[in-house]
Short mmCIF file of C-alpha atoms in Angstrom, two decimals:
data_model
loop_
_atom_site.label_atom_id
_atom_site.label_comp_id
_atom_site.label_asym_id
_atom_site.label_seq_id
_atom_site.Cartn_x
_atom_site.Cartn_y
_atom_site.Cartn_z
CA UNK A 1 0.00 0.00 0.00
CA UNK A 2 1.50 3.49 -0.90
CA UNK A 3 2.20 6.04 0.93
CA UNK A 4 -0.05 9.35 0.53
CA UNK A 5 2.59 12.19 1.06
CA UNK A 6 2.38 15.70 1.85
CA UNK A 7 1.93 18.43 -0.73
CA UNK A 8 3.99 21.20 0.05
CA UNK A 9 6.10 23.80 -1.82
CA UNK A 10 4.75 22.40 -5.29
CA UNK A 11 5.87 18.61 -4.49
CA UNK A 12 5.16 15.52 -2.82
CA UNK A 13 7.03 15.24 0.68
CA UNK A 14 7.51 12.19 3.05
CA UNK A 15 7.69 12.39 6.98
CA UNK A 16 9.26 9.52 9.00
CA UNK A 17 5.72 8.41 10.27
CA UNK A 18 2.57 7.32 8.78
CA UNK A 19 -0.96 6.28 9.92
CA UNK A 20 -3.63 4.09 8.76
CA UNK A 21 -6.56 5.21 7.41
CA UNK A 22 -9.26 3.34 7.54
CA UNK A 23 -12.54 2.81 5.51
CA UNK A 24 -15.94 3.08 7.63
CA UNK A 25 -17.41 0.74 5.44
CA UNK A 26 -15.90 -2.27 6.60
CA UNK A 27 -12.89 -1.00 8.76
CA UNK A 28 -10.17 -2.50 6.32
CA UNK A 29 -7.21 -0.45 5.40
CA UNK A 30 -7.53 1.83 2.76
CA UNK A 31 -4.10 3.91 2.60
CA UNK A 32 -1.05 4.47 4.93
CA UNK A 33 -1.04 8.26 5.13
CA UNK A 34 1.97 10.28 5.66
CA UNK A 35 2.15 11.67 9.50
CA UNK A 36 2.96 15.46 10.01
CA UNK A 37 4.32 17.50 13.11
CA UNK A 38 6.10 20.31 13.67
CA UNK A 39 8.97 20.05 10.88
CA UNK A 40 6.50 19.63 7.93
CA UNK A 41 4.14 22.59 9.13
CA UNK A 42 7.03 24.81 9.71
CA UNK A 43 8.11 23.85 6.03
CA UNK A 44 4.51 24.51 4.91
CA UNK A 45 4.34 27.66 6.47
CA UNK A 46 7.58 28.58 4.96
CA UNK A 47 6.56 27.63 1.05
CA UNK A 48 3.37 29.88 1.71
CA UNK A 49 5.11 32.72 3.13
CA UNK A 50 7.50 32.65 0.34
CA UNK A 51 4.54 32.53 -2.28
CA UNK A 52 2.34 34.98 -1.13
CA UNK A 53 3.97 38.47 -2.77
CA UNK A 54 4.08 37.06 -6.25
CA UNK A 55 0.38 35.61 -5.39
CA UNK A 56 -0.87 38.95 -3.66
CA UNK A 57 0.28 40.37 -6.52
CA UNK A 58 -1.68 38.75 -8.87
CA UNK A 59 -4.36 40.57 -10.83
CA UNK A 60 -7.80 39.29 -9.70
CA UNK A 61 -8.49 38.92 -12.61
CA UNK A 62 -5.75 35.98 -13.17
CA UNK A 63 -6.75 34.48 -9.88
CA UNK A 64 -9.93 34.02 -10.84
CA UNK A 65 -9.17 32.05 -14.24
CA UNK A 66 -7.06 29.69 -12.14
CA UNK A 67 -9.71 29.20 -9.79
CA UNK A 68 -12.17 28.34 -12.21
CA UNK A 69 -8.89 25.83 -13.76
CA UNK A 70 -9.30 24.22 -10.42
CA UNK A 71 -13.33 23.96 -10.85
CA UNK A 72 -12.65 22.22 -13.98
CA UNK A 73 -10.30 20.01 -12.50
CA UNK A 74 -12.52 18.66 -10.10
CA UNK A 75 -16.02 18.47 -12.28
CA UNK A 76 -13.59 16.26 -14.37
CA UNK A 77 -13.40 13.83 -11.77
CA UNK A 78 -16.46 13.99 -10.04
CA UNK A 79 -17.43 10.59 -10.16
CA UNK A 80 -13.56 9.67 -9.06
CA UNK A 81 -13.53 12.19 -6.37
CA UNK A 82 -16.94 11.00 -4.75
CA UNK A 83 -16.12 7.08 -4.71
CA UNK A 84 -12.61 8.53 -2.55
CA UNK A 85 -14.68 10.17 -0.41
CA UNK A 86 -17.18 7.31 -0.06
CA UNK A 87 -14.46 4.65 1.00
CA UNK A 88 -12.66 7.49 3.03
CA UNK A 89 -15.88 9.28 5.36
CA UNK A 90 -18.66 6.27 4.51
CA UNK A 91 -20.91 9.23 3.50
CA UNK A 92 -23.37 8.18 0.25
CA UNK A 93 -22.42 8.20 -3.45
CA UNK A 94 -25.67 9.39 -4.26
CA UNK A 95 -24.88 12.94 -2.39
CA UNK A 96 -21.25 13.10 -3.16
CA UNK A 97 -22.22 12.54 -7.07
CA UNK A 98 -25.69 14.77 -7.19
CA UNK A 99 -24.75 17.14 -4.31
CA UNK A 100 -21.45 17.66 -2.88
CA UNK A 101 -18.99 17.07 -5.75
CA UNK A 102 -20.60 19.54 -8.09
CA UNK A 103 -20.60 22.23 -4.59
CA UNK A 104 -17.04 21.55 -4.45
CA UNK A 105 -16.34 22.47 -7.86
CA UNK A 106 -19.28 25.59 -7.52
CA UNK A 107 -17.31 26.68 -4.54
CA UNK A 108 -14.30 27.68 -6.51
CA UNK A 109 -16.81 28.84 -9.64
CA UNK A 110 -18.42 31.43 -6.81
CA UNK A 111 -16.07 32.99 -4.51
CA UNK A 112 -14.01 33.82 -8.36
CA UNK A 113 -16.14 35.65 -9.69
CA UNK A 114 -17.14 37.34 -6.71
CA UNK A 115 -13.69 38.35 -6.05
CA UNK A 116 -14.50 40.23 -9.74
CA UNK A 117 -16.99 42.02 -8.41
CA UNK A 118 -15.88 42.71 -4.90
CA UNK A 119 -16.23 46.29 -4.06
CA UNK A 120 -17.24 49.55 -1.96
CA UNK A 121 -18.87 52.36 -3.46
CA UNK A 122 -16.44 55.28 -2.93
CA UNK A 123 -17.57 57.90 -0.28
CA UNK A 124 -17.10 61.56 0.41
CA UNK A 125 -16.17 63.08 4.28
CA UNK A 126 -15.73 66.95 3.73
CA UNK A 127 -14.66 66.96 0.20
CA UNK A 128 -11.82 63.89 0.97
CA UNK A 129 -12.70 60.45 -0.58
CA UNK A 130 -12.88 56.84 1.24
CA UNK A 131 -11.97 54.25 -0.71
CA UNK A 132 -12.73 50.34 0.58
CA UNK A 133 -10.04 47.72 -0.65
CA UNK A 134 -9.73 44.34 0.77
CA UNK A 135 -5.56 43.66 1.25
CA UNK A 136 -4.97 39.97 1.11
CA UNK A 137 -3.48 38.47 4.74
CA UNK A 138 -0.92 36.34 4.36
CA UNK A 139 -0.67 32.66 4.92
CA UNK A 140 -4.21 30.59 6.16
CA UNK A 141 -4.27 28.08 8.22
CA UNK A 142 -7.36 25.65 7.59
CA UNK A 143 -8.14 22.77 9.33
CA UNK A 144 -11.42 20.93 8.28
CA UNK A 145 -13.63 18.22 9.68
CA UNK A 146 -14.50 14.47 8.52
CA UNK A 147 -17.81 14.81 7.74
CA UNK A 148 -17.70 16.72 4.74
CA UNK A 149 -14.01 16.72 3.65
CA UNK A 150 -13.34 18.45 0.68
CA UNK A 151 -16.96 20.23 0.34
CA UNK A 152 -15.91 22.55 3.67
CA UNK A 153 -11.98 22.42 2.71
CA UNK A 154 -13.05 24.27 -0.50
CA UNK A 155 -16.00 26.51 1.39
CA UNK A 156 -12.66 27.83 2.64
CA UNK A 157 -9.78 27.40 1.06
CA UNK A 158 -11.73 29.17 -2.37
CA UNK A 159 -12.38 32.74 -0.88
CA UNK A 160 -8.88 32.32 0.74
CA UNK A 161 -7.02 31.73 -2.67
CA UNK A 162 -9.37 34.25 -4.48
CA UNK A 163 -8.16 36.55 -1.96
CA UNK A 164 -4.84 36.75 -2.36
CA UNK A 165 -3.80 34.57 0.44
CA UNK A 166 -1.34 31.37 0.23
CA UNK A 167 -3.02 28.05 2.01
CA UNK A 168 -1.89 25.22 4.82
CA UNK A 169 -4.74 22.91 4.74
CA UNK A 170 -4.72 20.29 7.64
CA UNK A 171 -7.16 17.72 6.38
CA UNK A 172 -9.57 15.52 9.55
CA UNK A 173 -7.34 12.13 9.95
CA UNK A 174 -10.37 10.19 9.45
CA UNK A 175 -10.69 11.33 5.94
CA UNK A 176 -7.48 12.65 4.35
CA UNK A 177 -7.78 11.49 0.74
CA UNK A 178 -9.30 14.14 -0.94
CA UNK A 179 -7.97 16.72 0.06
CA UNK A 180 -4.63 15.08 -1.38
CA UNK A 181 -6.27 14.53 -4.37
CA UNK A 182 -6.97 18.29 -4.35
CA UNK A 183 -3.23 19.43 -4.65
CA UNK A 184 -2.81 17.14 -7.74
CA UNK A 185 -5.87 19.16 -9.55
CA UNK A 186 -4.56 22.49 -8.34
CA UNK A 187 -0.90 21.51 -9.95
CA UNK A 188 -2.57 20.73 -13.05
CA UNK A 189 -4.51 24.04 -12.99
CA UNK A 190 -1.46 25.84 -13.24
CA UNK A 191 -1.55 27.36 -9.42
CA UNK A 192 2.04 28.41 -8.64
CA UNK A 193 3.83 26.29 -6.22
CA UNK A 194 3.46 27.09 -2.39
CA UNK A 195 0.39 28.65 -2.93
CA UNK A 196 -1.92 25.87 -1.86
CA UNK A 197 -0.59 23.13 0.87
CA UNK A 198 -1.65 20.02 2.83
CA UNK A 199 0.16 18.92 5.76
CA UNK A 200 -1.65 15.31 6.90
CA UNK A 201 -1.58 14.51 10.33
CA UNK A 202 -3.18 13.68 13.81
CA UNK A 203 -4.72 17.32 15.44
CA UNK A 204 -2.48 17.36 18.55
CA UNK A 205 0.80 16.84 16.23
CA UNK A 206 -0.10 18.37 13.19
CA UNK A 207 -2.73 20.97 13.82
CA UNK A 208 -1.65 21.98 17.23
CA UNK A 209 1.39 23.15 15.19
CA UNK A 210 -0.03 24.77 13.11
CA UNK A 211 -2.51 26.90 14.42
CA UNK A 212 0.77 27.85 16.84
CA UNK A 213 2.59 29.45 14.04
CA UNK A 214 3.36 33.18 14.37
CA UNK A 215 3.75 33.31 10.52
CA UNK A 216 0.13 32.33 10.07
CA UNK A 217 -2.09 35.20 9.54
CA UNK A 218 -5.52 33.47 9.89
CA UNK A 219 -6.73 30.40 11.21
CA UNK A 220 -10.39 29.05 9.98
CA UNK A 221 -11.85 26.04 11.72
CA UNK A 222 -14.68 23.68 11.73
CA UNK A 223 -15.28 20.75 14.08
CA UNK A 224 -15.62 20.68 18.25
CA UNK A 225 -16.03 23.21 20.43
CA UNK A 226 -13.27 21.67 22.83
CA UNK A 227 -11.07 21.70 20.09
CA UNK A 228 -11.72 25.13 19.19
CA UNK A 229 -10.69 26.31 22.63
CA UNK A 230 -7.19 24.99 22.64
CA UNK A 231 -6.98 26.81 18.79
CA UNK A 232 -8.29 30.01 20.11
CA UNK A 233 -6.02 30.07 22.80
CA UNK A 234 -3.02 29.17 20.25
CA UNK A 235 -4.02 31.58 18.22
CA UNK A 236 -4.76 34.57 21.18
CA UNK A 237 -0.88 33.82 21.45
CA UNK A 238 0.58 35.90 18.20
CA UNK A 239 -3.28 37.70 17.90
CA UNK A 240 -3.87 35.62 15.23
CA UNK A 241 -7.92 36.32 13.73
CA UNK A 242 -10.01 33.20 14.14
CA UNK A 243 -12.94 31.80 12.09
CA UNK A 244 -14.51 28.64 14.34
CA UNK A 245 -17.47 27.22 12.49
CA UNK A 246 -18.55 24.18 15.70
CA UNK A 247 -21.25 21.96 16.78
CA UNK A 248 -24.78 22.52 17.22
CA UNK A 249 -27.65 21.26 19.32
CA UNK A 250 -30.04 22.88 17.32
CA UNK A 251 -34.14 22.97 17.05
CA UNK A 252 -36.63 21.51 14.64
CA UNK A 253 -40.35 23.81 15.91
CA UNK A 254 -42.87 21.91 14.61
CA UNK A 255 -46.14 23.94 15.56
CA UNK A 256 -49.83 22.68 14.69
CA UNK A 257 -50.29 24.63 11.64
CA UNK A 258 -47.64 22.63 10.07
CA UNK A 259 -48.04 21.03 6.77
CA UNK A 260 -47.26 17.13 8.70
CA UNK A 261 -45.98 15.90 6.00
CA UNK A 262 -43.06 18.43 5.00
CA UNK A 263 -42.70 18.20 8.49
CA UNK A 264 -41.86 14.60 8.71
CA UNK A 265 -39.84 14.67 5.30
CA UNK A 266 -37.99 17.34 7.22
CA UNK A 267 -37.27 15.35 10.41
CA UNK A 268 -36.35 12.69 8.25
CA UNK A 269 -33.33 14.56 6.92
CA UNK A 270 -31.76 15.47 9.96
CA UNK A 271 -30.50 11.50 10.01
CA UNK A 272 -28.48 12.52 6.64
CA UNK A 273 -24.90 11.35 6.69
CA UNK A 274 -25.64 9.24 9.50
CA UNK A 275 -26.47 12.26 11.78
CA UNK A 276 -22.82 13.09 11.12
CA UNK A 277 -23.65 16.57 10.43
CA UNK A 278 -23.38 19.84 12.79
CA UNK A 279 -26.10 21.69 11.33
CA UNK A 280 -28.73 18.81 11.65
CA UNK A 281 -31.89 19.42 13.90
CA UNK A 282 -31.58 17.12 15.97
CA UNK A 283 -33.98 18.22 18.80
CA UNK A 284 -37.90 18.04 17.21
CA UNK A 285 -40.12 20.70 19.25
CA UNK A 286 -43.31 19.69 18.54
CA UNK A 287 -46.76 20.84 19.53
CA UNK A 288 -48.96 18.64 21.77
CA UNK A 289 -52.04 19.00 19.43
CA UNK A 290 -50.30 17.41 16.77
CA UNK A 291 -47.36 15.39 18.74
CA UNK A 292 -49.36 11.82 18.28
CA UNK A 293 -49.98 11.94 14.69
CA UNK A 294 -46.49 13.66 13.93
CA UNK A 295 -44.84 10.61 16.13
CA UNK A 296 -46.48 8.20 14.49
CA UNK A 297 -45.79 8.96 10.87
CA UNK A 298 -41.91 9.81 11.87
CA UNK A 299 -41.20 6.40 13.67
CA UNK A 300 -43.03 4.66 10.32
CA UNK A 301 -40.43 6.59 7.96
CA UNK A 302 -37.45 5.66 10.38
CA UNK A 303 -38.65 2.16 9.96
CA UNK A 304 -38.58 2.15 6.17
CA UNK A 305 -34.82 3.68 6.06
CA UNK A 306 -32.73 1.88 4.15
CA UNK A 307 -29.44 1.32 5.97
CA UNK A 308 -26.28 -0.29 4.54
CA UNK A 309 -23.18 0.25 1.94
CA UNK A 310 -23.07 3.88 1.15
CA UNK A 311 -21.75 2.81 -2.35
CA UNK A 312 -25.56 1.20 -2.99
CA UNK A 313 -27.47 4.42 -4.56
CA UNK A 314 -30.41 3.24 -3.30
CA UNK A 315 -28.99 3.10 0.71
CA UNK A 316 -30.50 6.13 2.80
CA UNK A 317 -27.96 5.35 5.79
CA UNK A 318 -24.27 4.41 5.80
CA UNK A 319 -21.60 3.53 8.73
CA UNK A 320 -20.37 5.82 11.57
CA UNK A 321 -16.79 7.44 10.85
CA UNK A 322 -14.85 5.86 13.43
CA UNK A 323 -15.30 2.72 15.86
CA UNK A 324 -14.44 5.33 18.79
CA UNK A 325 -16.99 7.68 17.00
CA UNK A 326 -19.59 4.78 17.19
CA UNK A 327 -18.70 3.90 20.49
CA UNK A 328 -19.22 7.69 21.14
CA UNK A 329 -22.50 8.01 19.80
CA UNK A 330 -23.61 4.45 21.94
CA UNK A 331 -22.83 6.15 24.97
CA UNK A 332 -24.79 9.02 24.53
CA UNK A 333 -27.78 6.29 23.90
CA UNK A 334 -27.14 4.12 26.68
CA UNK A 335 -27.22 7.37 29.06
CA UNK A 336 -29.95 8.61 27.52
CA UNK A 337 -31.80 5.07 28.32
CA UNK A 338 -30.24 5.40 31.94
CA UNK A 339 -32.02 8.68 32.25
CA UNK A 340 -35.10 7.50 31.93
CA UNK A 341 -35.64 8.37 27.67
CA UNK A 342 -37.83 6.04 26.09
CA UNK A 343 -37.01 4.61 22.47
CA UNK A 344 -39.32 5.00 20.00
CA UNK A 345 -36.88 3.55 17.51
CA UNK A 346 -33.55 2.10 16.33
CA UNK A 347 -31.25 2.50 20.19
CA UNK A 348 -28.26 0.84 19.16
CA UNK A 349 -25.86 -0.58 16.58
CA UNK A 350 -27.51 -2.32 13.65
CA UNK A 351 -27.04 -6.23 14.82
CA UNK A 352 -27.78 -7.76 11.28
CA UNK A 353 -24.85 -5.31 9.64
CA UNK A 354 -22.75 -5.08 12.28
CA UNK A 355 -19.48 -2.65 11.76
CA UNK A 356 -19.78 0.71 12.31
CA UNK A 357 -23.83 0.91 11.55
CA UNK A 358 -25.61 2.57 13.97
CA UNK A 359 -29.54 2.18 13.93
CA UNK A 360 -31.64 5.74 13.36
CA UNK A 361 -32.63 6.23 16.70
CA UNK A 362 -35.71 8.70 18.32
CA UNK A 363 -36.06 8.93 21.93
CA UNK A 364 -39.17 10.84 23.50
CA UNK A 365 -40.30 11.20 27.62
CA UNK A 366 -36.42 12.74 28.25
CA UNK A 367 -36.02 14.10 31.17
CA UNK A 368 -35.43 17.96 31.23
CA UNK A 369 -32.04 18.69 31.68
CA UNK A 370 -30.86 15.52 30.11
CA UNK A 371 -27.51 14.97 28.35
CA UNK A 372 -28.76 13.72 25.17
CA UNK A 373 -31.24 17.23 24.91
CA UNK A 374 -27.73 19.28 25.99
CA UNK A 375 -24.76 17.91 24.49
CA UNK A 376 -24.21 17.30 20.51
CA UNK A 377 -24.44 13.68 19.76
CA UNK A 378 -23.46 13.65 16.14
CA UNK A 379 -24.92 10.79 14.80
CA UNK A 380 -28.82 9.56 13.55
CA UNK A 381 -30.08 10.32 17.10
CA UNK A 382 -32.37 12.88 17.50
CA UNK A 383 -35.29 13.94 20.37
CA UNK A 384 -38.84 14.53 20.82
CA UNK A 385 -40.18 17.10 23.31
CA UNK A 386 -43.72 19.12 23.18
CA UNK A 387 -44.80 21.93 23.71
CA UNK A 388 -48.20 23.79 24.83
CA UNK A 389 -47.38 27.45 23.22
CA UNK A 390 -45.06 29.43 20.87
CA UNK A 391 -43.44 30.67 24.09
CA UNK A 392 -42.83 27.61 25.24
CA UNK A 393 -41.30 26.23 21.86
CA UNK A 394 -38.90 29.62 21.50
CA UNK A 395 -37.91 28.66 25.28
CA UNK A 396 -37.26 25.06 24.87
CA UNK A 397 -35.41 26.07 21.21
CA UNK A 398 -33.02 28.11 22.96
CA UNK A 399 -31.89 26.18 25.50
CA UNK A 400 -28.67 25.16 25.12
CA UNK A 401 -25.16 26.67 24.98
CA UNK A 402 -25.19 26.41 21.14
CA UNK A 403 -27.25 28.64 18.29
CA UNK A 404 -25.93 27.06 15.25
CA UNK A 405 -29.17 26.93 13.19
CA UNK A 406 -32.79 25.89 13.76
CA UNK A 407 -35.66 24.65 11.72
CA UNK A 408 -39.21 26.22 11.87
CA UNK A 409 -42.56 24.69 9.99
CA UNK A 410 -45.42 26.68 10.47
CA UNK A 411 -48.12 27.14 7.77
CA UNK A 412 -48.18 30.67 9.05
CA UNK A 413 -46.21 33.74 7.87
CA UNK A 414 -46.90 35.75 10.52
CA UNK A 415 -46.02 33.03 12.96
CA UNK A 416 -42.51 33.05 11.45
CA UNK A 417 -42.02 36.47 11.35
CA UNK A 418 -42.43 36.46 15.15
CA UNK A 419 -40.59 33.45 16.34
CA UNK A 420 -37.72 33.65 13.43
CA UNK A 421 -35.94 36.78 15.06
CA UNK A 422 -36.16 35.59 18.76
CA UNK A 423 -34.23 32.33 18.15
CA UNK A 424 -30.19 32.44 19.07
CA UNK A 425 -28.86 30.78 15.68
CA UNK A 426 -26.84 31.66 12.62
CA UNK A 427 -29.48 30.17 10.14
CA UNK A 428 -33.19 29.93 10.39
CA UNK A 429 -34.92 27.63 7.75
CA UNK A 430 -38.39 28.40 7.55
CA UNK A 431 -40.20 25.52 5.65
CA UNK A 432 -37.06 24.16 4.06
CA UNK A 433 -33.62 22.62 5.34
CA UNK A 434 -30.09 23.02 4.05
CA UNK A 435 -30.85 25.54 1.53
CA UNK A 436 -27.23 27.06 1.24
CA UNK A 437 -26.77 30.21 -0.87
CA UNK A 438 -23.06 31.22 -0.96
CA UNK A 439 -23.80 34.78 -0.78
CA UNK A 440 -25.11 34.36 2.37
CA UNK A 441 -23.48 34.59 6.00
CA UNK A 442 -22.81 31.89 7.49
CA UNK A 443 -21.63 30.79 11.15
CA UNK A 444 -23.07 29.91 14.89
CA UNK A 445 -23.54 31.85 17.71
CA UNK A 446 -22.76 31.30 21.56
CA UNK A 447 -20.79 27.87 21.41
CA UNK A 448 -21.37 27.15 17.71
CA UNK A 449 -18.59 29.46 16.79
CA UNK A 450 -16.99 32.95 16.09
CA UNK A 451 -17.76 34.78 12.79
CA UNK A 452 -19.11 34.59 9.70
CA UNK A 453 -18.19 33.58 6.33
CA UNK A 454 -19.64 33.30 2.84
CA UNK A 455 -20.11 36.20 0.21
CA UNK A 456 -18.44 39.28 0.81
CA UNK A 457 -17.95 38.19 4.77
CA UNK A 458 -15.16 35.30 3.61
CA UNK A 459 -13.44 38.41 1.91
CA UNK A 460 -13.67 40.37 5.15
CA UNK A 461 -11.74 37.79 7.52
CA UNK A 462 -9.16 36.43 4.72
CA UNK A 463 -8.38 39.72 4.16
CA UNK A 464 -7.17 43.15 5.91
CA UNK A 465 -10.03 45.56 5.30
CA UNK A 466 -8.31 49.08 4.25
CA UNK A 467 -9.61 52.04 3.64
CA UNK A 468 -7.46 55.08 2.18
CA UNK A 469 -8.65 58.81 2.44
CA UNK A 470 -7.31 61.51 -0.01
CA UNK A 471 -7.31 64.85 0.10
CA UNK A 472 -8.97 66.76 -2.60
CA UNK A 473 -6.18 67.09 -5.57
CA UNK A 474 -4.73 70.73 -6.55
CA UNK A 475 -6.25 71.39 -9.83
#
């Protein structure tokens, strides 16, 4: 089995030290994966410090066509690109091939052309004229999750290239592949070497070097809030500007005007990617008048999931990540169970498949106060409370320590336009789930992170944010 190297400076490097990665699907070897520390993220660092004048430089105009190089590169391999990531995260074809390959490839497409457009209408203070421009940083650290590997590498790394700014991407160890098969498609775009690099590597070696580098001039992260305390605290070290994108706990309201079934079509998604996803509404709000019928038409959709290989288009549910991930998400269950929850379905490991496959689970009667209403559980777990009144639902939504997104289905506008604004989250879907419009912010509040990126607000952290006043010229 080869080795899967480093990219860095333009070439493939080697460290002493490797690890195994594993496929979810059946646990078996899939490549040995070259091991970072602090040597290859100082050298890194050091190619994309040395590349970023000739790439600041760069007309926009030039980044942009290599950018859109890059999008060519990977729509050319979509169906290549998504199988990786299918043996690498266990995550379905289906979506990487009709969903997240083509975003990956959009994602560079997008932030390019804005970069084109990117701009401040000039403004006058007593005859002397502002004028807006967005200076690129310097060198970006990014360090991504497992869940979606190269779909939120590329959510980043494009408005950081498009920018101006050179890269150090520090890919999840779970799922490392494509994000080395990235740096092959950016070499044959033509992007200059040291511009774009990935350092592989466990967090506590690799990306607890990183983050620690006072030659880094931004750090963006997604994945735990625990995690993103020891980075922010890194970081607070040279004042390094953090983006922390982190977990959720977030709401479905389900109130008794609700179209029932959008409402249990929307449920049903939250169990996508085997619950392995931070925006997913995990905690169903739902109001008593309608809580029996609701219940009863969710627990017959769980029942009619199809679980299995994630390479079978016709599978609805693949594996956990990670045995310790699985062995995670079992604990949270068996608690839950100690507590007093009742299971309405799945609450456990899927016997006949065995592996990593973990059944789609609902628990209802939980305690208040619980750990499995409190703590993010990441996997196809989710909740079932009810409530008498919208006060009550906008009460029980909001708490938690997190305000990453929430979910509200109501067949009443006015309804929405009064609960929307009082809920503590960086999305609200109103009727709808996972409509994502790159133009739009995007981020948590309280523990789901710091900031907000997308649109013109991925230019304003990857960037310094100038503006230049002149005097009125002698005529």
């Amino acid at each position: 089995m080869s080795m899967v190297e480093h990219w860095i400076g333009g070439e493939r490097v080697s460290s002493g030290a490797g690890f195994t990665d594993l496929s979810p699907i059946d646990e078996q070897p899939v490549a040995q994966v070259a091991r970072g520390g602090e040597r290859e993220v100082r050298q890194a660092v050091a190619a994309a410090k040395a590349a970023f004048p000739a790439w600041a430089r760069t007309s926009r105009e030039e980044r942009a066509r290599l950018l859109h190089a890059v999008a060519d590169g990977v729509e050319r391999r979509v169906e290549q690109l998504a199988l990786l990531e299918t043996t690498d995260n266990g995550a379905l074809l289906r979506s990487h091939l009709r969903g997240v390959m083509p975003r990956v490839a959009h994602n560079f497409r997008f932030f390019a052309d804005w970069l084109l457009g990117l701009k401040h209408d000039d403004f006058e203070t007593r005859g002397h004229t502002n004028h807006v421009s967005w200076d690129p940083a310097g060198v970006c650290a990014l360090i991504t999750p497992w869940n979606a590997p190269l779909m939120l590498a590329t959510w980043k790394l494009a408005p950081a290239l498009a920018a101006g700014n050179t890269v150090v991407l520090k890919p999840a160890e779970w799922s490392p592949l494509t994000a080395s098969a990235l740096a092959d498609i950016t070499a044959e775009a033509g992007l200059p070497e040291g511009v774009f690099n990935v350092v592989q590597g466990l967090g506590a070696e690799a990306g607890a070097a990183l983050v620690d580098q006072p030659d880094v001039a931004r750090v963006s992260f997604t994945g735990s809030v625990p995690t993103a305390r020891l980075i922010g605290a890194a970081a607070a070290r040279h004042l390094t500007p953090v983006s922390l994108e982190l977990g959720g706990k977030s709401p479905s309201l389900i109130f008794a005007d609700a179209d029932l079934d959008l409402a249990v079509d929307l449920a049903i998604e939250q169990y996508d990617n085997a619950g392995q996803v931070c925006l997913a509404c995990t905690r169903l709000l739902v109001a008593e008048e309608i809580a029996a019928q609701f219940t009863e038409r969710l627990v017959d959709r769980i029942g009619r999931l199809r679980q299995g290989d994630p390479r079978d288009l016709d599978t609805d549910l693949g594996p956990q990540i990670h045995r310790r991930h699985l062995e995670r998400v079992d604990g949270f269950v068996r608690r839950a169970k100690a507590e007093g929850a009742r299971v309405l379905a799945g609450g456990g490991p899927n016997e006949e498949l065995g592996g990593l496959y973990y059944r789609p689970t609902l628990f209802t009667d939980v305690p208040d106060g619980a750990e499995i209403l409190r703590e993010e559980v990441f996997g196809p777990v989710l909740t079932l409370q009810t409530f008498r009144d919208e006060e009550q639902a906008i009460e029980l939504a909001n708490g938690t320590s997190y305000g990453l997104d929430a979910l509200v289905v109501t067949g009443s506008p006015e309804r929405a336009a009064r609960v929307t604004p009082r809920l503590v989250a960086g999305t609200v879907w109103v009727n709808c789930f996972f409509v994502r419009d790159l133009r739009a912010p995007f981020g948590g509040s309280r523990e789901s992170g710091i900031g907000r990126e997308g649109g013109t607000w991925s230019f304003d952290f990857y960037c310094d944010v100038k503006n230049t006043v002149s005097a009125p010229w002698a005529k």
